[in-house]
Coordinates of C-alpha atoms in Angstrom, one line a residue:
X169 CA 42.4 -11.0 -16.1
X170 CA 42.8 -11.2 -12.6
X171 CA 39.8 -11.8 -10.7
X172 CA 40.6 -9.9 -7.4
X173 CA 41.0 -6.8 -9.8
X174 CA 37.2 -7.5 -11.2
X175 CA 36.1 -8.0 -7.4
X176 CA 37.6 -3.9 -6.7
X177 CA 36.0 -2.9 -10.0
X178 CA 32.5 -4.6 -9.4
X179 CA 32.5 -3.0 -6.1
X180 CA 33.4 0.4 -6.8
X181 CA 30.5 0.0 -9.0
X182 CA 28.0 -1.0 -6.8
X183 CA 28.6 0.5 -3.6
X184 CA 29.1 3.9 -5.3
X185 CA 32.5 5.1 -4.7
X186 CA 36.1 4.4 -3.4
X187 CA 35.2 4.9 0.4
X188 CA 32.3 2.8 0.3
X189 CA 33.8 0.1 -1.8
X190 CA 37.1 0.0 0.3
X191 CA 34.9 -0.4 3.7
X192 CA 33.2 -3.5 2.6
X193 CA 36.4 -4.9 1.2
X194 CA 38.1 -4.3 4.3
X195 CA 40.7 -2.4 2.6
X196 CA 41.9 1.3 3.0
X197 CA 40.8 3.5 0.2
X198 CA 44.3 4.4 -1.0
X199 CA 44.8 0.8 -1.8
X200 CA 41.5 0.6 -4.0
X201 CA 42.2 3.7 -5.9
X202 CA 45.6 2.2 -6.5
X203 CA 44.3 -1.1 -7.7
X204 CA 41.6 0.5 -10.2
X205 CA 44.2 3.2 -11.6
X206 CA 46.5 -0.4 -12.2
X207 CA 43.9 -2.2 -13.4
X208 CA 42.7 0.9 -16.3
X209 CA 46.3 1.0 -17.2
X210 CA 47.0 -2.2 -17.7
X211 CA 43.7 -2.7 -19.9
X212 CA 44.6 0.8 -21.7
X213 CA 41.3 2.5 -20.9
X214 CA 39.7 4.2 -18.4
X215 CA 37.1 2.3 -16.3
X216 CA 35.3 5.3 -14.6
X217 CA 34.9 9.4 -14.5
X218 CA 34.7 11.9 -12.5
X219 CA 30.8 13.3 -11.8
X220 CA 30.6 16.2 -9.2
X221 CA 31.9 14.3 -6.4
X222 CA 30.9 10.8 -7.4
X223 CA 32.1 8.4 -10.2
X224 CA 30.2 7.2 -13.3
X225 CA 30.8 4.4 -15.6
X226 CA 32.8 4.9 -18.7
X227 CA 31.5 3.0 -22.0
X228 CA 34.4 0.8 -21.6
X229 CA 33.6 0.4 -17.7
X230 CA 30.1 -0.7 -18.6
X231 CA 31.2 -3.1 -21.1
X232 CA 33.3 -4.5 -18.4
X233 CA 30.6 -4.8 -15.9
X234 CA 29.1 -7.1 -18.0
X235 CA 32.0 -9.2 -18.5
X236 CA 33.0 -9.1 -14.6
X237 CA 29.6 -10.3 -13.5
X238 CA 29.6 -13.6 -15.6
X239 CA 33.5 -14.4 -15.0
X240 CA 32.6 -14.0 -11.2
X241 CA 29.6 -15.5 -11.5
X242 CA 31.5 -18.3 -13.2
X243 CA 34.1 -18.5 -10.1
X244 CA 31.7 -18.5 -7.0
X245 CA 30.0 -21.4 -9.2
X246 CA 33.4 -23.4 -9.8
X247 CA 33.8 -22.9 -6.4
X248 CA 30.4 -24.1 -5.3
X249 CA 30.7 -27.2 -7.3
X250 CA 34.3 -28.0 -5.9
X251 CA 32.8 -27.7 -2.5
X252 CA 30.1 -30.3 -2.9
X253 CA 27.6 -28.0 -4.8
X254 CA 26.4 -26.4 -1.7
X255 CA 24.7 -23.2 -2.6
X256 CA 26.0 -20.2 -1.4
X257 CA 26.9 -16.7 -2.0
X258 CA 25.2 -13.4 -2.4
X259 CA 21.5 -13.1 -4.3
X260 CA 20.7 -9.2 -5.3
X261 CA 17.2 -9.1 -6.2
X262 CA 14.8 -6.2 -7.5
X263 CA 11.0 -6.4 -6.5
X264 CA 7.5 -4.2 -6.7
X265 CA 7.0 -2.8 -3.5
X266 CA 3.3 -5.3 -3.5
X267 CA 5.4 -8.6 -4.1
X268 CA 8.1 -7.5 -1.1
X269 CA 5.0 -6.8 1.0
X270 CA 3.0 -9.5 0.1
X271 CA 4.0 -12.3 -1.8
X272 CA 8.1 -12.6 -1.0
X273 CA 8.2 -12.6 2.9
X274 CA 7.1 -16.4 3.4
X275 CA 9.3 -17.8 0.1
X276 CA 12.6 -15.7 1.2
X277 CA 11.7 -17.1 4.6
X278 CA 11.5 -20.5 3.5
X279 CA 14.7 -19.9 0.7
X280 CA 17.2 -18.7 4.3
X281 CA 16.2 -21.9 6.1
X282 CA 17.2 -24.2 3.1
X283 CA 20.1 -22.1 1.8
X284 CA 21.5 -20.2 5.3
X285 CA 24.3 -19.3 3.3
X286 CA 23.2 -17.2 0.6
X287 CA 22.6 -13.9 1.4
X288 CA 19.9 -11.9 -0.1
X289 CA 20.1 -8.3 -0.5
X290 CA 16.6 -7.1 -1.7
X291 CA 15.8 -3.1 -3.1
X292 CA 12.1 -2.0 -4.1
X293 CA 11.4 -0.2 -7.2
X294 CA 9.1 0.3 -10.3
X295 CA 9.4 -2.0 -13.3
X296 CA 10.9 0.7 -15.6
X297 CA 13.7 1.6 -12.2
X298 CA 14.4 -2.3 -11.7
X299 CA 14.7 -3.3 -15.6
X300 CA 17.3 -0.2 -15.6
X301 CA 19.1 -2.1 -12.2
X302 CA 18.7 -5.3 -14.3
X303 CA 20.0 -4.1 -17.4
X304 CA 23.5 -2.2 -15.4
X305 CA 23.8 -5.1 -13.1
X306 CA 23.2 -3.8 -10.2
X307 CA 20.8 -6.3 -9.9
X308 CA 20.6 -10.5 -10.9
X309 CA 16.6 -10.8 -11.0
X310 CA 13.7 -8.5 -10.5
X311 CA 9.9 -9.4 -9.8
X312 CA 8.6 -6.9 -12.3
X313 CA 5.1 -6.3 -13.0
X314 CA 3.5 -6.6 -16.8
X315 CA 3.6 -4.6 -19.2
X316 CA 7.4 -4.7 -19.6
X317 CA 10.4 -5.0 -22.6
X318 CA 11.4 -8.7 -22.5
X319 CA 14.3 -8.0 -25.1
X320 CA 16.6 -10.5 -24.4
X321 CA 15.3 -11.1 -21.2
X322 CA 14.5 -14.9 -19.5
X323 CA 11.5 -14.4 -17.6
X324 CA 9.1 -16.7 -15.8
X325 CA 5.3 -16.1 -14.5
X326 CA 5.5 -16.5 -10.9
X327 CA 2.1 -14.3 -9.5
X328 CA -1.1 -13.4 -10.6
X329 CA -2.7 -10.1 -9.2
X330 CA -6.2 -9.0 -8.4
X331 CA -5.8 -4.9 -9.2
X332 CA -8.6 -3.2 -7.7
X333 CA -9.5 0.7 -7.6
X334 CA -9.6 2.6 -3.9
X335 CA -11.0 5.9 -3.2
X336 CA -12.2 7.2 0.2
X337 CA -15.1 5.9 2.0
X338 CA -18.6 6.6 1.2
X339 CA -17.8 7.3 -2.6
X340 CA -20.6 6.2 -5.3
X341 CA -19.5 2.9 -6.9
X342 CA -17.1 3.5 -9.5
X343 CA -17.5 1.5 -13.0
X344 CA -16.5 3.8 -15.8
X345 CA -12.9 6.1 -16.3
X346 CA -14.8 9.0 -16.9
X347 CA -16.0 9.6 -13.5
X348 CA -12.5 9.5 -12.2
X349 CA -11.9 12.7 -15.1
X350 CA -10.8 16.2 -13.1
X351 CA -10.0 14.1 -9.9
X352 CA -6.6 13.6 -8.7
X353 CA -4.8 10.1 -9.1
X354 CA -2.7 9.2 -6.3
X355 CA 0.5 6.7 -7.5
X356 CA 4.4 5.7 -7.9
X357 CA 6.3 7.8 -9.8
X358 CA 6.4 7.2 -13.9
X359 CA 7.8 3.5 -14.6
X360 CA 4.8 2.2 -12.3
X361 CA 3.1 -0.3 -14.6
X362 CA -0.4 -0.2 -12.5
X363 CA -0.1 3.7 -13.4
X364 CA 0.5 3.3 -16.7
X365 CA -2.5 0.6 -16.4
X366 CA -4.9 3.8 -15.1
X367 CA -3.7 6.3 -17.3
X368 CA -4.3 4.0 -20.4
X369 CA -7.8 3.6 -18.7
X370 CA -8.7 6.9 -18.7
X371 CA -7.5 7.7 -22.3
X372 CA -9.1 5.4 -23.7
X373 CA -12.1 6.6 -22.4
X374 CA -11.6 10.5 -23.0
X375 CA -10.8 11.1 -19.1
X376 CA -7.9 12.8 -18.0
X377 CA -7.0 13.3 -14.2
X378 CA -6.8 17.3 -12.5
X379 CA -3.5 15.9 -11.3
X380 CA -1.3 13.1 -10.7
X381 CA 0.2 12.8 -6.6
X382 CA 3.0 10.6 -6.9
X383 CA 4.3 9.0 -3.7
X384 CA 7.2 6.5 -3.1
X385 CA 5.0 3.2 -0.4
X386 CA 1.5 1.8 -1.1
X387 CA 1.1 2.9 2.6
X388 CA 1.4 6.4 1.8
X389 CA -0.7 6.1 -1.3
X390 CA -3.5 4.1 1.0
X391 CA -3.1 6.9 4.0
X392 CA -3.8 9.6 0.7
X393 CA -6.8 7.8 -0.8
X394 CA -8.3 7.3 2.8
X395 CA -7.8 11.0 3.7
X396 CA -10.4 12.0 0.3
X397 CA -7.4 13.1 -1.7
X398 CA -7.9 10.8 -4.9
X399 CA -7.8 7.3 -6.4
X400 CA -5.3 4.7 -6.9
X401 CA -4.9 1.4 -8.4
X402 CA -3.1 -1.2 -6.2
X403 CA -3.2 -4.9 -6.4
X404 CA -6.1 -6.4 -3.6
X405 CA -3.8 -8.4 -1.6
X406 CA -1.3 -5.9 -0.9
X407 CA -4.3 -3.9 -0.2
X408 CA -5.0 -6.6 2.8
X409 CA -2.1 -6.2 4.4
X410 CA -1.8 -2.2 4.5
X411 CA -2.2 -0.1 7.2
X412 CA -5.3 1.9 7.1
X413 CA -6.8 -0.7 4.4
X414 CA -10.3 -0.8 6.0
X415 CA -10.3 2.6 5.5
X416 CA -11.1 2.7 2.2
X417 CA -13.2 2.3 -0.7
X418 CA -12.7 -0.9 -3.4
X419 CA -14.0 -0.4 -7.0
X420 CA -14.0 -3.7 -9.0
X421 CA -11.7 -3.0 -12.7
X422 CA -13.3 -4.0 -15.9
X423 CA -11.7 -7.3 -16.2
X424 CA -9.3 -6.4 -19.0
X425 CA -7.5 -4.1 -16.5
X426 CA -8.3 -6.4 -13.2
X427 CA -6.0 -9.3 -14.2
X428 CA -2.3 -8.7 -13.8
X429 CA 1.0 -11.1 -13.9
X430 CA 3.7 -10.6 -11.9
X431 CA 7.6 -11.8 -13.7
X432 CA 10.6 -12.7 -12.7
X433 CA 13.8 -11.9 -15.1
X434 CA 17.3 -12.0 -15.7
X435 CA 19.8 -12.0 -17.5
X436 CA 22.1 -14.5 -19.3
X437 CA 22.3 -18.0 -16.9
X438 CA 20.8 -18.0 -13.8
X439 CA 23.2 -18.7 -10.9
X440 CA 22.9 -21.1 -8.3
X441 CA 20.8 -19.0 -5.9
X442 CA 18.6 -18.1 -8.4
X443 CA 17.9 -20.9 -9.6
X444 CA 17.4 -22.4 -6.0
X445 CA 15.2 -19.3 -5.4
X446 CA 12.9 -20.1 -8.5
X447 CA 12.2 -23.7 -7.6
X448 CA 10.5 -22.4 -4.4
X449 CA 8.3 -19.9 -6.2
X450 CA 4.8 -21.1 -6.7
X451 CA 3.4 -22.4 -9.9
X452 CA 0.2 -19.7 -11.3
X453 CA -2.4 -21.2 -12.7
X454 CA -2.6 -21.4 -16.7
X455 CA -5.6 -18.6 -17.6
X456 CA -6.8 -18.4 -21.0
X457 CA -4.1 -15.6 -22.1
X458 CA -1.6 -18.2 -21.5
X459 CA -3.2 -20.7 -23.4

């Protein structure tokens, strides 16, 4: 299987099209959708179909995906090794919009000084959205928040998070789901697992929001909270660095909803740059759920 065939393919995949694929190939489009017709004849299925004006992934496609991926994979490490086992390439990584704002910025900054020739393409996203990433490779890691479906996922505990509860200023201390009951909850869209964190809160205690306000930044979610519109759960630190964080309220979490651990997972072997990533990332201390 020729590789330069699984490089079109991959790309077609990721960038979302022909046009988009050809452009960071450096290739006219003609020439892509010549090399992917090729390439489904000579394997005797079709690799993609038409949706609206986009292209999906076949079952066959997304079996090759897979496949492509690792023997890829396999050749930028051969490659690697030949060349003195200097790390290199391309490192697509998922991440909670808290750890991005938060905890990444000084490890990515310290991973570009040591490896300046790995580039590292980073997207924000719940943990149900960046598992799905993950699990179509479209993605090589993601720093996902518990709960989550390890599978046949490797994972490693790389943060611990302080959650806290934040309504607007001047509210009565807060210890007890039911008085958030007939109020409006301000968070991410489903697949948030601090959401999912609040709303198993409030079941358990008979509460039930008058509405859910879903927004896509913690700084929007802050600006919401700070104007009187609701509450939120967000994790303290991030809290400390967003805009309009004095502006609020914080509510201490009983402390089986307080504590929260932050993953890192992939799938099958960890390349180079990942693994060069992960022996930068700190080491959390052991609590007694990890005992």
């Amino acid at each position: 299987m020729d590789l330069d065939d699984l490089d079109i393919f991959r790309s077609v995949v990721r960038e979302g099209g022909v046009t988009r694929a050809a452009a960071h190939l450096h290739r006219v489009p003609s020439n892509v959708t010549t090399r992917i017709k090729q390439f489904e004849e000579r394997l005797g299925v079709a690799l993609f179909r038409r949706q609206g004006r986009s292209l999906a992934l076949t079952e066959a496609g997304r079996t090759l995906l897979g496949h492509a991926e690792k023997l890829l994979q396999m050749a930028d490490q051969a490659e690697q090794d030949l060349r003195g086992g200097a790390v290199r390439g391309v490192l697509r990584l998922g991440s909670l919009e808290s750890a991005a704002g938060a905890r990444l910025p000084p490890i990515l900054s310290a991973f570009y000084a040591r490896y300046p020739d790995v580039a590292i393409e980073l997207q924000t996203g719940t943990t149900r959205a960046l598992l799905r990433q993950l699990s179509g490779f479209e993605i090589e890691a993601a720093f996902v928040s518990e709960p989550f479906e390890r599978r046949s996922l490797s994972s490693v505990h790389v943060f611990d998070e302080d959650l806290v509860l934040i309504t607007g200023k001047g509210a009565t201390t807060i210890r007890e789901a039911v008085a958030l009951g007939g109020r409006t909850v301000v968070a991410f869209p489903h697949g948030c697992s601090y959401r999912a964190r609040l709303v198993a809160w409030l079941d358990g205690e008979g509460a039930s929001p008058e509405r859910v306000l879903e927004m896509n930044s913690y700084h929007a979610i802050v600006a919401c909270v700070a104007a009187g519109t609701g509450a939120a759960i967000v994790p303290s630190e991030m809290l400390d660095y967003a805009v309009l964080s004095d502006t609020v309220q914080r509510h201490p979490l009983p402390e089986r909803l307080r504590r929260n651990r932050t993953h890192l997972v992939w799938t099958g072997e960890a390349s180079a740059p990942l693994q060069a990533l992960m022996a930068l990332l700190p080491k959390p201390a052991v609590d007694a759920r990890a005992a």
